CSV table of C-alpha atoms in Angstrom, one decimal:
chain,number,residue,atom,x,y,z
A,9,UNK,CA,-79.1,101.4,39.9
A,10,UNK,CA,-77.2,104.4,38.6
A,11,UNK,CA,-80.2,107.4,38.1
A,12,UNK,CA,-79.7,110.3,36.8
A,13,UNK,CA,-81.8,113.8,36.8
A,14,UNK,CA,-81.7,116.3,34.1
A,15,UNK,CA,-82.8,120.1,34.1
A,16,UNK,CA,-82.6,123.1,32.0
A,17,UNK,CA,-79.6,124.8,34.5
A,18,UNK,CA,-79.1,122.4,37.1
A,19,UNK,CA,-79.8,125.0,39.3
A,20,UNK,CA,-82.8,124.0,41.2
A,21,UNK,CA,-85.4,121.0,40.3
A,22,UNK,CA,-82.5,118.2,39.3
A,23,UNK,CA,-80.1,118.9,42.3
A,24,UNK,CA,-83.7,118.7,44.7
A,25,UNK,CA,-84.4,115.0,42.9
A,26,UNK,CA,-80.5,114.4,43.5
A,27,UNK,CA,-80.5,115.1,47.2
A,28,UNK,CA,-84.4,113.6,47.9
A,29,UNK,CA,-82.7,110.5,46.1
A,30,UNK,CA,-79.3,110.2,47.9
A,31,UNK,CA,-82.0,110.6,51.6
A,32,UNK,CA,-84.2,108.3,50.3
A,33,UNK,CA,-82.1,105.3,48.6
A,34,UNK,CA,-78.9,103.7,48.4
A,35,UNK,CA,-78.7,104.2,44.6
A,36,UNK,CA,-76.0,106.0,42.8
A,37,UNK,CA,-77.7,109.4,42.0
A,38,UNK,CA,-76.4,112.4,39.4
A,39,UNK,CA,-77.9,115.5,38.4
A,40,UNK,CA,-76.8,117.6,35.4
A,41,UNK,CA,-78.3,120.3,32.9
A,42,UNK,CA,-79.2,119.6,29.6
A,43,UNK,CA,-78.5,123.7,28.5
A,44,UNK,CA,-74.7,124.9,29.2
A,45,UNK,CA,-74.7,126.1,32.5
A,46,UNK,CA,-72.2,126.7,35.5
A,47,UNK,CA,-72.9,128.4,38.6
A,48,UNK,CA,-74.1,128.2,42.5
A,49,UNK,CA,-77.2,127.6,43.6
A,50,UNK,CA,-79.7,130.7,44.8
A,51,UNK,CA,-80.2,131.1,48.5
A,52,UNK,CA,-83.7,130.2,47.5
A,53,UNK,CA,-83.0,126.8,46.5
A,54,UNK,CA,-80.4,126.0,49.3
A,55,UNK,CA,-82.9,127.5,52.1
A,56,UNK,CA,-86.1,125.8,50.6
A,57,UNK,CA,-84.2,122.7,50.8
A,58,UNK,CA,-83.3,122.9,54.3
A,59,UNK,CA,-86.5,123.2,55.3
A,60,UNK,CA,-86.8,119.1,54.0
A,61,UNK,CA,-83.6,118.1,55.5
A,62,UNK,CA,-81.7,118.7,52.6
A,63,UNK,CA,-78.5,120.4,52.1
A,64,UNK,CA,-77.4,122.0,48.4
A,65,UNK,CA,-75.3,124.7,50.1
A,66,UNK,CA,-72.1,123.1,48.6
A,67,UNK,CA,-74.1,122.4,44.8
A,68,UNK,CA,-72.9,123.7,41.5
A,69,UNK,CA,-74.5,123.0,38.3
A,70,UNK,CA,-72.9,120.8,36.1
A,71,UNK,CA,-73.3,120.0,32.6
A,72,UNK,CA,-74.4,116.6,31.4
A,73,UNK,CA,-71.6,114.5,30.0
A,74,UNK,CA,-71.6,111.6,27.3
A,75,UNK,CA,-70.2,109.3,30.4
A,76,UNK,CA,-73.2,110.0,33.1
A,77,UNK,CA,-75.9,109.1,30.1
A,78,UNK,CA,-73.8,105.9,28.9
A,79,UNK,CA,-73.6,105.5,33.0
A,80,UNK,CA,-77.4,105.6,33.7
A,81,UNK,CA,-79.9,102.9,34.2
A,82,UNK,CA,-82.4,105.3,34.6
A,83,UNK,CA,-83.1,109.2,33.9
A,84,UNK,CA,-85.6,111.4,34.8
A,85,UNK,CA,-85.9,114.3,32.2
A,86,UNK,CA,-87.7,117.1,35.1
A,87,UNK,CA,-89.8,119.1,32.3
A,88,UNK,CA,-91.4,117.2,28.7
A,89,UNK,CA,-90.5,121.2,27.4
A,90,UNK,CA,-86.4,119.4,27.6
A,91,UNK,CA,-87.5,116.6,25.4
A,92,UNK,CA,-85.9,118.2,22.2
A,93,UNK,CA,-82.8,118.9,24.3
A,94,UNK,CA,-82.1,115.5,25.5
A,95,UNK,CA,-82.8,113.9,21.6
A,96,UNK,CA,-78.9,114.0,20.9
A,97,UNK,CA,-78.6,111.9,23.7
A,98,UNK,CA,-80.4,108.7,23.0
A,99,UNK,CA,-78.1,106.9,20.9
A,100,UNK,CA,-75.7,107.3,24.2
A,101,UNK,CA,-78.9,105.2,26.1
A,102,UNK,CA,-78.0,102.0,27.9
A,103,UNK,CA,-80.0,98.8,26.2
A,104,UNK,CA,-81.9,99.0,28.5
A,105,UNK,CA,-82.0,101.9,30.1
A,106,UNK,CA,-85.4,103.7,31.2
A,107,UNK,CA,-86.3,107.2,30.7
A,108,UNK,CA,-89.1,109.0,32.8
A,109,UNK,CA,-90.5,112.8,31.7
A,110,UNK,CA,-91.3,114.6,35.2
A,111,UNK,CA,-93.6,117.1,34.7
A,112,UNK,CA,-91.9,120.0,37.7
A,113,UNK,CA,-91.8,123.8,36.2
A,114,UNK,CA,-89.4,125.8,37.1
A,115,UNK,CA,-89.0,128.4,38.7
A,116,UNK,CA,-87.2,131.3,37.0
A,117,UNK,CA,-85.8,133.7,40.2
A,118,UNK,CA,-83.3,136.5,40.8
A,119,UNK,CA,-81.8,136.1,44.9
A,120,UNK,CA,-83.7,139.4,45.5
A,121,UNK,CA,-87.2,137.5,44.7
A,122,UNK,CA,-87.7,137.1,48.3
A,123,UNK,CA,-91.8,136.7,47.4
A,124,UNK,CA,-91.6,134.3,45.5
A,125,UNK,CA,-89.9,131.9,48.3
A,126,UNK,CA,-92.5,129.5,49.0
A,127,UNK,CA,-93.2,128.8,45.7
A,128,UNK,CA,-89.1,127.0,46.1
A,129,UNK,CA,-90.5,125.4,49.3
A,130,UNK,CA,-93.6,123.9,47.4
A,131,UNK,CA,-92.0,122.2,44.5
A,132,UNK,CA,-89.4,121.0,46.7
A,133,UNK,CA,-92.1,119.3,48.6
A,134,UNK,CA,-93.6,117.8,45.0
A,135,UNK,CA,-90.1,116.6,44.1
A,136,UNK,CA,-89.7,114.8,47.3
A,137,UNK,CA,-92.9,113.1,47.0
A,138,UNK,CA,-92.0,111.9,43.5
A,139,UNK,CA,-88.9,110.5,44.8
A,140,UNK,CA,-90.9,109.2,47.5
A,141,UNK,CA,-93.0,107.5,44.6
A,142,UNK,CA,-89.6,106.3,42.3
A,143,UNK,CA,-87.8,104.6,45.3
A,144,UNK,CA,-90.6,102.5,46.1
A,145,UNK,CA,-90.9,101.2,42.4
A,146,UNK,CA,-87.0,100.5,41.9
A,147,UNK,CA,-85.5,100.7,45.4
């Protein structure tokens, strides 16, 4: 099964889905942003991560492309706020391909917001769990 995981940036809750899915299945997992974005991850994402057994220290954010939602058999839209974003999209869908609307906010953070750290570690822990929950209904 080819899932894919869609944010706002692809900076923090579709690249934790991607890694908690690539540890917990052998599916083919991708994550993208459904806004135009480009860029490295914060320390706070890569170190909350750790801290599950994760590594995003070599992650950028990527775009989402025409050929990862033809690709997908299933995609999991992280926020409902994104629905309006990923519209254009639909007509790209598989037959039938499944879509799933996560309901993870995000967290907006500068690298100096070193308070606001365990708030990183705590949805990372929520994604997992999710994950957790999504492997054991499609493998």
């Amino acid at each position: 099964m080819n899932i894919l995981f869609l944010c706002k940036a692809n900076m923090f809750r579709s690249q934790m889905a991607e890694a908690w899915c690539n540890l917990l299945s052998k599916n083919k997992v991708k994550s993208a942003a459904l806004i135009a974005h480009e860029g490295k991850l914060s320390w706070l994402v890569i170190d909350s991560s750790k801290e599950f057994g994760l590594d995003l220290s070599n992650h950028i954010s990527k775009d989402v492309t025409k050929s990862m939602i033809q690709k997908a058999d299933l995609i999991i839209i992280m926020n409902k706020n994104l629905r309006e974003h990923f519209e254009k999209y639909k007509k790209l869908l598989k037959k039938n391909a499944l879509v799933e609307m996560w309901e993870i906010q995000d967290i907006v953070a500068k690298d100096t917001d070193n308070d606001i750290y365990p708030e990183f570690v705590k949805t990372c822990k929520i994604i997992g769990e999710k994950v957790k929950s999504l492997v054991k209904r499609y493998g």
